[in-house]
Structures are given as C-alpha cells and as structure tokens.
C-alpha cells in the first residue's frame, strides 16, 4: 500500500467518524465542531486531488465563515441542548433503512459502471499549474464569466435577505415608513 | 495514486450520512448542518472527477457551490433566528403551523 | 523514491520555526514590559538576571506550577482543547513566509523558510480564519457570562476585520501578479510595496492589530467591562497558552506585514549569492568567502524589520486608549472596508491603463464629495 493510499484511508476514516459524530451528538456545539473536522479532512482530500486553490477556499469559506456563523447562532440562541420529543417515533429507523438503500444504490452504480482509464498522474497535471490560482482565475473570468457575475448578485440578495429577516421588531418603529418598505 | 472510485464511494457515504441526518434529527440547526455535509460530499465528487478527466470545470463548480452555500447559510440561519424569536423553539416538529 | 533528506530538511526547518516563535514569544513579553517601561519613564523588570534578562524564565516557572482550575459547569473537553486550538494556527501561519532567499548551505540548495506555496496568501487567510475558534470556544465552554461575552465580541471583531485584512492583501497581490509570498518578495526588489501601496499597508496594519486583539483593539479582554474576556476562567499553563498565542500571532502578522509591504528579506547585498573574490587574494580566503552565502544576510534584514514592526505595536499599545466597542465595529465596517475596497479598485485600474486609473480616481472623488455634501446638508438641516 502506498503512502497516498494509506493517507486516503486514514482521512476517510476521520471524515466518516466526524460525520457520524455530527449526526449523533446531543450538543449542537459538538455537532458543529465535528462538522469542522469533516470539512478540514475534505480540504486535505482536495489537496491530494490537485486542487490547492479549492482546498484553501474550502477552509476559508466553510471552516472560517460558515461554521463560525453556525456556532454564533447556536450560542446566541442558547440552542445547544434541545429536548428530543419524538413526535414520529417510526421515523428514525425508517431513515436509517432508506439511507442504507440509497448507499446500496450508489454502490451498485459505482461498482457496475467503472470509470475506465485511471486518472493522469498528478505530477504531469501539476506541472501545468492545474488547480492553481492562475488556472482557476483564467477559467472563471472567461468561460464562466456570466455565472460568476450572477453569483455576486446572489450574494447581494442573500445579504439583504439576512439583514431584513433578522432586523429587530422594535427597531421598526424608529424607521419611518418601514411598513411600506417591507410590505408587511 | 488513489483510484477515483474510492473518492466517489467516500462521497456517497458522506452524502448518505447527510441524508440520514436530515431525516433523523429534529434540531433545525443540525438539519441545516447535514445539508452542508451533503453539499460538501458533492464537492468532493466534483473535484475527484475534475482530476479524473484533467479538466478544471469540476473545480469551478465547487467554487460556485461554495458561494451558493455561503448565501444559503446566511439566509437560512437568519430564518432560524427569526423562527426562534417567534416560536421560542427550533424543533422542526413544533414548527408545523403556517402562522407565526 | 521518497527523498528522505528533503523530509529531514522540512522537519528541521519546521522545528527551527517553532523554536524561534516560542523563544520569540518569551522575549516578546519581556520586550513589551521593557519598552512600555521605557516609554512611561519607568525601569521595568530588572530583578531576574542581568537587566531582568531571565524574567521570561521566571514567569514560565511560575505559570507551570500554578494550580489548574476548571470551573464547575464548564464543558471540560472543549475547555481543555480551546487553548490548543488557539495556539496551533498561530504556530503554523508562518509556514509560507520566506525568511530569506534560497541559499547554498552544506553543499545543498536550501530555501530559508518552510515552503513557498502558489496559494500562499490563501493559506494565510484560511489559517487566520480558523484562529477564531479557540477564542469563541474558550468563551463558551467557561460557563461564565463575561467569558462568553468576550468570546462573542472577539469573534465579531475578528470576522469583521478579516475582510479588510483580505482586501488589503489584494493590493500587493495585484502588483506582484502572484499569490506566492516568494514571488511577492521578489517583486519588491526595486521598491518595497509600502511606498506603492501606503493605504493598503495602513489598512493591513490596523486590521492586523484588530485581528490579534492588540491594544487599542483589545476589546475582547477589556478588563473594566469583561474582567479578562474569554480567558477569565483560565489559569496556569492553559492561560499561558492563550498568552503565547497572542504574542506568537503578533510576531506572525509582523512577519506577514514585513513580507507584503516592507520587502521581506530584501536589503543591501542579500540577493548577491556567494561572493567571488578575484584570484589575486590568497586561496584560503577565496574559499572561505565563497562559502559564505550573502543570502544569510536576508535573515537579519527580515527579523530586523519584524522587530521594528513589533516595536511599533508596543509603542501603539502604550500610547493609545482602547476604542469603544461600537466605534471599533464602525471603524472596521465604515472606514477600513471602503478604504481597502477603493484601494483595490485604484490599484487594478492603474495596472490596466492610466486612463482607467484617472477615471476611477474621478469616480471616487465624486462619491466622496457627494457623501461629504450629504453629511454637511444633514448637519445644516439638523441645527
């Protein structure tokens, strides 16, 4: 077994354990931390797959921004421990069964339809700057220019949405004509 | 050299765990985290395929998935905060009426 | 197949890096007290050793033998790992910063610095972004409202200033045309970027101070309001780890500032390589001088610049009062961020063409004039 393969199995184990920990933790803060571990291992996978730019973006965006937001909301709401009232007791076992069915389906597809030729060696593609900032940038600003610009509009919309949704109800009275602005 | 199939299999397993999380857990925040796990496993598959076919398109897609995920989290968490303010709960079983 | 000597080289360089940072931390605490004393016309620590030189050792021994205390109701696991999570990003952030050029030592070409990634800038940003966790988790796990508030404040502050920090880095990045810090240093062979990018340098320095929670932005641990902020409940070595992280981060951001804006290891003669004396000199002298790589001078220049930046930080701390929290956030979002954005726009336009540069300058002047006119108009109507 080569070093890369053993590294893969080790990281895969960590990623799966972290995902399992996220599912089973009673405390939402622990869930968030397990998810961060999972994201970090996926970032290492990206490095192994020759995508350094994406790997760093993964850590910055997911671990650095998204999960901080999650932790912030969990702590502000004090929602780390939620009482688990089982309104639908048959749902959890059914979910496990359905999950296994989905996994078997995916396994059948992967096993029966192999990928054919093995991927090109990383050293060849890495020499051409594959996955580096230059290559990603060039592709982003030529082929994918329109989606890229649309994404910025999407982010703007999300920003406005988040601010409008969380604005304090009391704050409304201080702003004149706020009723007509929000349409409520 | 790790075969691409292994990465796809891992991605499938992580995706399934995300699905199970959405179905099992009742805490809206944890359901949301499970959705993030699913998106992330899809990203892993994208990057694995990008290497398989020596094409950058897969990595660009991951870039877009990340931005959409960031936007989604901002709005989603804002919604959760708004729901918590009115219902004093984020258990999805208790949020079963259309009225706030 | 695997180059074991290369792995050994990396290992040694990483060990040296950790050693330098830890020693640097110990003597930063000493330097801070000495410099603050100098600025406030006091004497400062002078009991342990000549001139108080062994003060850090005494502090260390004291902290090691203090009682470790875990408050009741605290989340024990997270309480234990939070200091560790805080220290590790501080130690690894310098992994991509070059300490000097590639030199020939022991017959081997060695890069002074651990490595040079083509995504070096992104590495720094991602490591800086995970540094938040230790603090917010420490605050949460302590089961103490002051610690919690300190942790949340600190998170909000660091996330806000990270944006200005990232945008300030874009300036030098555009000028160098590369995300590798080695390339950025090489691009400064004629002029350090602080002369070409003064606004970016200012924004970076201020945002970096806020990012490492240094005075005048040490809001998360404002003692009048929050006792000691997120590390209120920590004692002994765990407290020492937070302290260590703070000072190592100071060294880290100073090193990054040096690399991005002060020309890194560049200085007189540092990039000449090994000198070749004319054959007229005696043979042993020629051989001896040929073995001295002038690139090693780069190390001295680099750390001298870092020390100057650190001195400036201590100076700021001893002369400026702390900002109020709302003013701090207003400064971050309403001043730093627009300034950094405008800087990026102007730099990018200047790189495209002079015409674009003047158009952007004109647009910015109009926007600022309109804003100021609006402010004046409001003020006139208000009175």
XYZ file of C-alpha atoms in Angstrom:
667
model
C 0.000 0.000 0.000
C 1.466 3.340 -0.951
C 1.679 6.287 1.392
C -1.006 8.150 -0.509
C -3.423 5.244 -0.279
C -2.900 4.762 3.444
C -3.311 8.513 3.938
C -6.568 8.294 1.999
C -7.934 5.539 4.200
C -6.892 7.292 7.390
C -8.513 10.561 6.306
C -11.603 8.759 5.025
C -11.969 7.131 8.435
C -11.630 10.509 10.163
C -14.127 12.091 7.780
C -16.704 9.347 8.355
C -16.216 9.336 12.129
C -16.598 13.121 12.181
C -19.776 12.921 10.099
C -21.118 10.235 12.435
C -20.195 12.350 15.449
C -22.087 15.259 13.950
C -25.192 13.106 13.490
C -25.180 11.606 16.955
C -24.023 14.461 19.219
C -26.640 15.613 21.696
C -24.959 19.007 21.916
C -25.222 21.223 18.837
C -21.830 22.825 19.546
C -20.182 19.399 19.371
C -22.027 18.733 16.123
C -20.620 21.933 14.662
C -17.088 21.015 15.788
C -17.354 17.546 14.268
C -18.540 19.107 11.032
C -15.500 21.409 11.047
C -13.230 18.364 11.385
C -15.053 16.810 8.440
C -14.596 19.947 6.324
C -10.912 20.092 7.204
C -10.342 16.477 6.102
C -12.222 17.161 2.875
C -9.864 20.129 2.342
C -6.926 17.710 2.650
C -8.619 15.458 0.089
C -8.789 18.440 -2.252
C -5.032 18.924 -1.797
C -4.454 15.244 -2.606
C -6.611 15.637 -5.716
C -4.505 18.526 -7.025
C -6.871 21.377 -6.160
C -4.897 23.667 -3.811
C -6.998 26.736 -4.568
C -10.256 24.936 -3.823
C -8.738 23.397 -0.690
C -7.813 26.795 0.723
C -11.183 28.267 -0.287
C -12.817 25.310 1.465
C -11.065 26.103 4.745
C -11.649 29.853 4.468
C -15.296 29.705 3.416
C -16.593 26.620 5.215
C -14.448 26.427 8.340
C -13.708 30.137 8.594
C -17.028 31.745 7.711
C -19.947 29.319 7.521
C -19.207 27.314 10.651
C -18.391 30.437 12.674
C -21.843 31.682 11.722
C -23.356 28.373 12.855
C -21.528 28.489 16.199
C -22.554 32.103 16.639
C -26.233 31.330 16.106
C -26.120 28.237 18.344
C -24.520 30.209 21.162
C -26.744 33.261 20.774
C -29.931 31.201 20.780
C -28.673 29.004 23.591
C -29.939 26.128 21.480
C -27.087 23.730 22.096
C -29.236 21.276 24.020
C -32.628 20.651 22.517
C -35.123 18.289 24.056
C -35.757 15.486 21.583
C -39.500 14.987 21.554
C -40.196 12.081 19.231
C -43.474 13.029 17.608
C -42.840 10.471 14.877
C -41.113 7.512 16.589
C -41.071 5.334 13.457
C -39.144 7.960 11.507
C -35.588 7.321 12.753
C -35.432 3.572 11.898
C -37.082 4.259 8.557
C -34.475 6.965 7.870
C -31.660 4.502 8.563
C -33.230 1.921 6.236
C -33.724 4.484 3.484
C -30.154 5.706 3.964
C -28.821 2.182 3.539
C -30.964 1.747 0.404
C -29.524 4.951 -1.027
C -25.984 3.817 -0.204
C -26.546 0.417 -1.840
C -27.924 2.126 -4.931
C -24.892 4.375 -5.167
C -22.606 1.371 -4.562
C -24.247 -0.599 -7.372
C -23.775 2.296 -9.777
C -20.140 2.786 -8.783
C -19.288 -0.921 -8.978
C -21.107 -1.739 -12.208
C -20.081 1.356 -14.123
C -16.366 1.644 -13.605
C -14.563 4.791 -14.583
C -12.334 3.098 -17.132
C -8.905 4.638 -17.518
C -7.071 5.646 -14.329
C -6.613 9.394 -13.848
C -3.500 11.060 -15.258
C -0.583 11.296 -12.836
C -0.750 14.357 -10.631
C 2.831 15.344 -11.330
C 2.006 15.881 -15.012
C -1.078 17.993 -14.393
C 0.519 19.897 -11.506
C 3.362 20.959 -13.771
C 0.823 22.777 -15.937
C -0.469 24.715 -12.924
C -3.619 22.567 -12.749
C -5.863 23.732 -9.946
C -3.663 26.719 -9.104
C -4.984 30.262 -8.747
C -3.937 31.288 -12.278
C -5.734 28.400 -13.964
C -8.890 28.795 -11.859
C -8.920 32.557 -12.381
C -8.490 32.269 -16.141
C -11.359 29.797 -16.378
C -13.550 31.834 -14.034
C -13.150 35.067 -15.973
C -13.545 33.607 -19.468
C -15.754 30.528 -19.751
C -17.670 31.096 -16.536
C -17.829 34.897 -16.523
C -21.623 35.151 -16.583
C -22.223 32.629 -13.745
C -19.508 34.394 -11.773
C -21.244 37.755 -12.085
C -24.629 36.219 -11.332
C -23.125 34.760 -8.154
C -22.293 38.257 -6.954
C -25.942 39.251 -7.396
C -26.944 36.131 -5.470
C -24.628 37.056 -2.599
C -26.054 40.589 -2.546
C -29.583 39.187 -2.409
C -28.578 36.854 0.441
C -27.046 39.757 2.345
C -30.162 41.892 2.004
C -32.323 38.901 2.913
C -30.350 38.102 6.055
C -30.467 41.711 7.243
C -34.204 42.090 6.597
C -35.045 38.762 8.267
C -33.112 39.388 11.469
C -33.933 43.058 11.908
C -35.244 43.739 15.356
C -39.014 44.178 15.500
C -38.689 47.088 17.929
C -36.275 48.798 15.572
C -39.076 49.140 13.037
C -40.829 51.926 14.877
C -37.691 54.031 14.774
C -37.513 53.943 10.998
C -40.266 55.998 9.356
C -42.482 54.268 6.756
C -40.899 50.894 7.466
C -44.255 49.186 6.910
C -44.460 50.246 3.320
C -40.828 49.310 2.775
C -41.042 45.734 3.956
C -44.532 45.254 2.578
C -45.840 43.757 5.788
C -2.399 7.116 -6.775
C -5.815 6.684 -5.195
C -8.429 5.496 -7.731
C -11.224 7.974 -8.397
C -13.730 5.244 -7.498
C -12.590 5.379 -3.861
C -13.277 9.089 -3.699
C -16.701 8.626 -5.256
C -17.502 5.872 -2.761
C -16.450 8.101 0.145
C -18.523 10.915 -1.291
C -21.533 8.580 -1.498
C -21.081 7.500 2.120
C -20.824 11.088 3.372
C -23.852 12.086 1.303
C -25.879 9.244 2.789
C -24.884 10.305 6.293
C -26.085 13.805 5.468
C -29.416 12.415 4.250
C -29.753 10.345 7.418
C -29.024 13.460 9.481
C -31.779 15.408 7.762
C -34.247 12.570 8.344
C -33.304 11.678 11.929
C -32.518 14.934 13.726
C -35.186 17.406 14.836
C -32.950 20.382 15.625
C -33.246 22.769 12.683
C -29.605 23.857 13.002
C -28.342 20.273 12.850
C -30.574 19.533 9.869
C -29.007 22.539 8.219
C -25.519 21.243 9.030
C -26.432 17.901 7.462
C -27.379 19.742 4.280
C -23.933 21.346 4.339
C -22.397 17.877 4.710
C -24.300 16.721 1.618
C -23.126 19.740 -0.400
C -19.608 19.072 0.745
C -19.665 15.426 -0.294
C -20.908 16.555 -3.708
C -17.921 18.923 -3.859
C -15.601 16.014 -3.152
C -17.099 14.089 -6.077
C -16.741 17.161 -8.320
C -13.048 17.565 -7.531
C -12.419 13.827 -7.925
C -13.994 13.909 -11.380
C -12.024 17.047 -12.233
C -8.840 15.073 -11.638
C -10.164 12.022 -13.481
C -10.812 13.996 -16.652
C -7.980 16.522 -16.156
C -10.480 19.350 -16.576
C -10.897 22.381 -14.351
C -14.670 22.589 -14.798
C -15.278 20.398 -11.770
C -13.229 22.683 -9.547
C -15.028 25.773 -10.872
C -18.314 24.115 -9.973
C -17.075 23.589 -6.430
C -16.304 27.297 -6.304
C -19.900 28.105 -7.253
C -21.287 25.535 -4.816
C -19.308 27.224 -2.038
C -20.652 30.688 -2.809
C -24.204 29.379 -3.040
C -23.700 27.510 0.249
C -22.483 30.705 1.905
C -25.516 32.628 0.656
C -27.798 29.793 1.711
C -26.340 29.680 5.217
C -26.700 33.433 5.675
C -30.395 33.357 4.735
C -31.103 30.015 6.407
C -29.623 30.995 9.749
C -31.449 34.318 9.581
C -34.666 32.342 9.092
C -33.830 30.094 12.047
C -33.181 33.136 14.238
C -36.473 34.710 13.121
C -38.374 31.472 13.825
C -36.730 31.131 17.226
C -37.818 34.665 18.115
C -41.468 33.992 17.403
C -41.809 30.301 18.406
C -39.070 30.082 21.080
C -38.070 26.733 19.571
C -36.153 25.376 16.626
C -37.503 21.848 16.850
C -38.872 21.208 13.378
C -41.719 19.087 14.765
C -43.043 22.096 16.667
C -42.882 24.365 13.642
C -45.928 22.818 11.990
C -48.246 25.751 11.515
C -48.180 28.345 8.803
C -48.964 31.143 11.251
C -46.098 32.626 13.265
C 11.610 7.244 -4.402
C 10.884 9.394 -1.380
C 13.575 11.997 -0.844
C 14.309 11.437 2.847
C 16.842 14.258 3.030
C 14.137 16.650 1.813
C 11.767 15.433 4.514
C 14.540 15.813 7.080
C 15.185 19.343 5.818
C 11.499 20.245 6.185
C 11.396 18.724 9.627
C 14.436 20.689 10.771
C 13.071 23.922 9.312
C 9.684 23.399 10.968
C 11.378 22.673 14.297
C 13.515 25.805 13.962
C 10.405 27.827 13.123
C 8.579 26.590 16.227
C 11.650 27.164 18.372
C 12.122 30.718 17.085
C 8.450 31.533 17.621
C 8.382 30.128 21.158
C 11.574 31.894 22.170
C 10.296 34.980 20.395
C 7.117 34.749 22.470
C 9.067 34.547 25.727
C 11.234 37.527 24.892
C 8.325 39.487 23.392
C 6.689 39.524 26.823
C 9.972 40.810 28.250
C 10.445 43.330 25.439
C 6.900 44.552 25.854
C 7.412 45.260 29.547
C 10.790 46.863 28.965
C 9.638 49.051 26.057
C 6.440 50.063 27.850
C 8.589 50.966 30.869
C 10.908 52.979 28.647
C 8.008 54.893 27.141
C 6.434 55.551 30.531
C 9.773 56.511 32.163
C 9.845 53.513 34.469
C 12.526 50.880 34.922
C 10.589 47.717 34.200
C 11.586 44.187 35.235
C 15.198 44.184 36.442
C 15.413 41.553 39.197
C 15.873 38.182 37.462
C 19.308 38.050 35.862
C 21.299 40.943 34.408
C 18.846 43.692 33.422
C 15.965 41.328 34.092
C 17.018 39.144 31.204
C 15.749 35.914 32.797
C 12.320 37.359 33.593
C 10.554 35.161 30.961
C 12.085 32.054 32.570
C 10.803 33.136 35.958
C 7.344 33.838 34.510
C 7.322 30.442 32.827
C 8.249 28.583 36.007
C 5.581 30.472 37.933
C 2.881 29.603 35.390
C 3.853 25.931 35.197
C 3.483 25.480 38.945
C 0.183 27.344 39.251
C -2.905 25.357 40.086
C -5.014 24.400 37.087
C -8.624 25.258 37.727
C -11.688 24.087 35.829
C -14.858 25.939 36.786
C -17.965 24.000 37.754
C -20.479 23.599 34.935
C -17.786 24.116 32.334
C -17.689 21.895 29.284
C -14.493 20.058 30.228
C -13.435 18.662 26.850
C -13.822 21.931 24.975
C -12.374 23.851 27.909
C -9.213 21.741 27.572
C -8.849 21.854 23.798
C -9.697 25.550 23.296
C -6.197 26.814 24.269
C -4.624 24.226 21.972
C -6.858 25.284 19.070
C -5.759 28.860 19.712
C -2.018 28.148 19.672
C -1.778 25.871 16.620
C -2.908 28.374 13.926
C -0.526 30.933 15.439
C 2.367 28.496 15.101
C 1.631 27.314 11.562
C 0.735 30.636 9.933
C 4.393 31.399 9.191
C 4.741 28.196 7.168
C 4.567 30.029 3.834
C 6.530 33.155 4.760
C 10.042 33.230 3.308
C 12.713 34.140 5.874
C 15.371 34.622 3.224
C 16.350 33.659 -0.327
C 17.418 30.197 -1.419
C 20.968 29.761 -0.144
C 23.637 27.104 -0.592
C 24.464 25.569 2.755
C 26.441 22.354 3.268
C 26.503 21.889 -0.499
C 22.730 21.889 -0.696
C 20.286 24.480 -2.000
C 18.034 25.380 0.905
C 15.083 27.763 0.878
C 15.168 29.888 4.025
C 11.550 29.465 5.055
C 9.489 26.324 5.354
C 7.864 26.258 1.946
C 6.583 28.511 -0.813
C 3.062 27.660 -1.949
C 1.454 29.070 -5.072
C -1.605 29.682 -2.881
C 0.420 31.166 -0.009
C -1.864 34.179 0.517
C -4.933 31.960 0.642
C -3.151 29.734 3.146
C -2.560 32.722 5.410
C -6.173 33.848 5.107
C -7.525 30.385 5.835
C -5.289 29.868 8.859
C -6.217 33.323 10.141
C -9.887 32.474 9.734
C -9.681 29.324 11.879
C -7.886 31.200 14.672
C -11.311 32.462 15.788
C -12.439 29.066 17.067
C -10.135 28.784 20.055
C -11.355 32.083 21.431
C -15.069 31.586 20.857
C -14.931 28.038 22.262
C -12.949 29.170 25.300
C -15.590 31.799 25.969
C -18.465 29.394 25.529
C -17.041 26.453 27.482
C -16.112 28.513 30.564
C -19.758 28.770 31.689
C -19.168 32.403 32.625
C -21.061 35.331 31.168
C -18.011 37.582 30.959
C -16.037 34.914 29.149
C -18.969 34.279 26.823
C -19.408 37.970 26.009
C -15.667 38.354 25.490
C -15.618 35.372 23.161
C -18.568 36.612 21.108
C -17.164 40.139 20.884
C -13.850 38.783 19.778
C -15.466 36.624 17.100
C -17.434 39.548 15.736
C -14.340 41.734 15.754
C -12.084 39.195 14.075
C -14.627 38.272 11.401
C -15.227 41.961 10.628
C -11.576 42.907 10.345
C -10.690 39.782 8.382
C -12.472 41.332 5.387
C -10.334 44.482 5.447
C -7.257 42.323 6.031
C -8.004 40.178 2.991
C -8.771 43.182 0.782
C -5.600 44.978 1.913
C -3.571 41.939 0.835
C -5.122 42.144 -2.641
C -3.116 45.326 -3.398
C 0.388 43.780 -3.201
C -1.020 40.609 -4.739
C -2.162 42.540 -7.830
C 1.186 44.323 -8.133
C 3.155 41.083 -7.853
C 0.723 39.099 -10.002
C 1.135 36.043 -7.811
C -0.235 34.517 -4.618
C 3.136 33.076 -3.679
C 4.885 35.083 -0.965
C 8.264 34.312 -2.532
C 7.123 35.985 -5.760
C 5.728 38.939 -3.804
C 9.116 39.469 -2.130
C 10.863 39.195 -5.492
C 8.516 41.790 -6.972
C 9.769 44.252 -4.336
C 13.369 44.163 -5.490
C 13.188 47.819 -6.573
C 10.663 49.376 -4.211
C 9.005 47.943 -1.124
C 5.244 47.901 -1.558
C 4.674 50.219 1.403
C 5.680 53.080 -0.937
C 3.415 51.900 -3.762
C 0.547 50.795 -1.531
C 0.543 53.082 1.525
C -3.228 52.806 2.003
C -3.145 49.018 1.842
C -0.242 48.962 4.306
C -2.119 51.175 6.765
C -5.334 49.163 6.480
C -3.397 45.918 6.814
C -1.565 47.068 9.924
C -4.698 48.333 11.669
C -6.720 45.253 10.690
C -3.865 43.023 11.825
C -3.855 44.723 15.226
C -7.586 44.076 15.491
C -7.133 40.522 14.251
C -4.649 39.658 17.001
C -6.702 41.573 19.603
C -3.918 44.008 20.423
C -4.386 47.391 22.010
C -6.029 49.707 21.033
C -8.330 46.951 19.752
C -8.060 44.570 22.719
C -11.796 44.830 23.168
C -12.384 41.093 23.790
C -10.436 41.349 27.032
C -11.376 44.867 28.113
C -10.798 44.409 31.824
C -13.038 47.214 33.039
C -16.070 45.665 31.368
C -15.359 41.966 30.978
C -12.714 41.156 33.633
C -10.366 39.222 31.347
C -12.726 38.344 28.498
C -12.571 34.854 27.063
C -9.714 33.704 29.312
C -11.285 34.843 32.593
C -11.584 31.286 33.894
C -8.238 30.022 32.675
C -5.230 29.590 34.928
C -1.765 28.061 34.899
C -0.451 26.649 31.646
C -3.789 26.926 29.852
C -3.731 30.666 30.424
C -0.097 30.674 29.317
C -1.176 29.074 26.035
C -3.595 31.938 25.311
C -0.890 34.405 26.209
C 1.530 32.534 23.967
C -0.933 32.531 21.069
C -1.415 36.281 21.362
C 2.291 37.070 21.205
C 3.071 34.486 18.514
C 0.261 35.938 16.434
C 1.833 39.377 16.868
C 5.102 38.008 15.540
C 3.205 36.258 12.748
C 1.329 39.309 11.487
C 4.510 41.388 11.752
C 6.327 38.832 9.611
C 3.496 38.861 7.064
C 3.436 42.673 7.074
C 7.197 42.666 6.509
C 6.864 40.231 3.629
C 3.989 42.004 1.932
C 4.936 45.640 2.405
C 8.497 46.035 3.663
C 10.245 43.884 1.084
C 10.645 40.764 3.228
C 14.254 39.634 3.442
C 15.408 42.144 0.820
C 18.201 44.529 1.783
C 21.626 45.564 0.582
C 23.680 42.658 -0.833
C 21.211 39.992 0.306
C 20.457 38.677 -3.190
C 24.008 38.516 -4.493
C 24.611 34.897 -3.544
C 28.100 33.717 -2.646
C 30.723 36.374 -3.419
C 33.639 35.552 -5.732
C 36.885 37.251 -4.775
C 39.438 37.891 -7.548
C 42.141 35.215 -7.747
C 44.713 37.773 -6.540
C 43.650 37.071 -2.949
C 45.168 34.119 -1.123
C 43.490 30.793 -1.861
C 42.103 30.005 1.651
C 40.479 33.446 1.860
C 38.770 32.990 -1.528
C 37.428 29.617 -0.440
C 36.256 30.925 2.921
C 34.451 33.933 1.445
C 32.978 31.774 -1.327
C 31.410 29.545 1.308
C 29.605 32.461 2.935
C 26.298 32.910 1.182
C 25.189 36.529 1.418
C 21.599 35.285 1.339
C 22.013 34.651 5.051
C 22.000 38.438 5.455
C 18.354 38.176 4.416
C 17.586 36.505 7.741
C 18.996 39.510 9.591
C 17.081 42.030 7.462
C 13.886 40.028 7.800
C 13.970 39.749 11.570
C 15.143 43.343 11.975
C 12.083 44.525 10.052
C 9.836 42.213 12.079
C 11.346 43.603 15.283
C 10.690 47.159 14.103
C 7.060 46.302 13.386
C 6.721 44.655 16.817
C 8.254 47.703 18.493
C 5.653 49.824 16.725
C 2.882 47.598 18.121
C 4.156 48.002 21.676
C 4.511 51.724 21.125
C 0.883 51.926 19.965
C -0.244 49.982 22.992
C 1.482 52.245 25.460
C 0.244 55.459 23.883
C -3.353 54.830 22.776
C -6.504 54.254 24.827
C -8.830 51.430 23.947
C -11.633 52.087 21.451
C -15.244 51.737 22.490
C -16.799 48.577 21.044
C -19.366 50.238 18.749
C -16.714 52.661 17.459
C -14.450 49.705 16.782
C -17.080 47.971 14.659
C -17.950 51.258 12.930
C -14.266 51.807 12.143
C -13.985 48.318 10.702
C -17.077 48.390 8.527
C -17.410 52.078 7.632
C -13.792 53.190 7.265
C -11.418 50.240 6.833
C -13.546 48.207 4.434
C -14.427 51.057 1.994
C -10.818 52.246 2.108
C -9.494 48.784 1.282
C -12.084 48.357 -1.495
C -11.198 51.737 -3.023
C -7.525 50.788 -2.859
C -8.177 47.543 -4.720
C -10.155 49.378 -7.407
C -7.499 52.053 -7.894
C -4.664 49.516 -7.995
C -6.459 47.319 -10.501
C -7.299 50.322 -12.704
C -3.716 51.589 -12.557
C -2.496 48.182 -13.687
C -4.884 48.208 -16.679
C -4.116 51.683 -18.043
C -3.538 55.279 -16.890
C -6.890 56.284 -18.395
C -8.758 53.737 -16.289
C -6.796 54.931 -13.257
C -7.893 58.551 -13.687
C -11.496 57.515 -14.389
C -11.607 55.516 -11.153
C -9.982 58.362 -9.219
C -12.590 60.749 -10.654
C -15.451 58.430 -9.698
C -14.108 58.035 -6.170
C -13.676 61.783 -5.748
C -17.276 62.347 -6.888
C -18.574 59.661 -4.497
C -16.647 61.046 -1.539
C -17.703 64.621 -2.390
C -21.351 63.550 -2.622
C -21.067 61.752 0.735
C -19.480 64.767 2.409
C -22.052 67.115 0.871
C -24.801 64.848 2.204
C -23.261 64.897 5.682
C -22.957 68.686 5.614
C -26.512 69.005 4.328
C -27.813 66.767 7.143
C -25.862 68.726 9.712
C -27.232 72.035 8.412
C -30.806 70.733 8.433
C -30.324 69.221 11.861
C -29.386 72.512 13.518
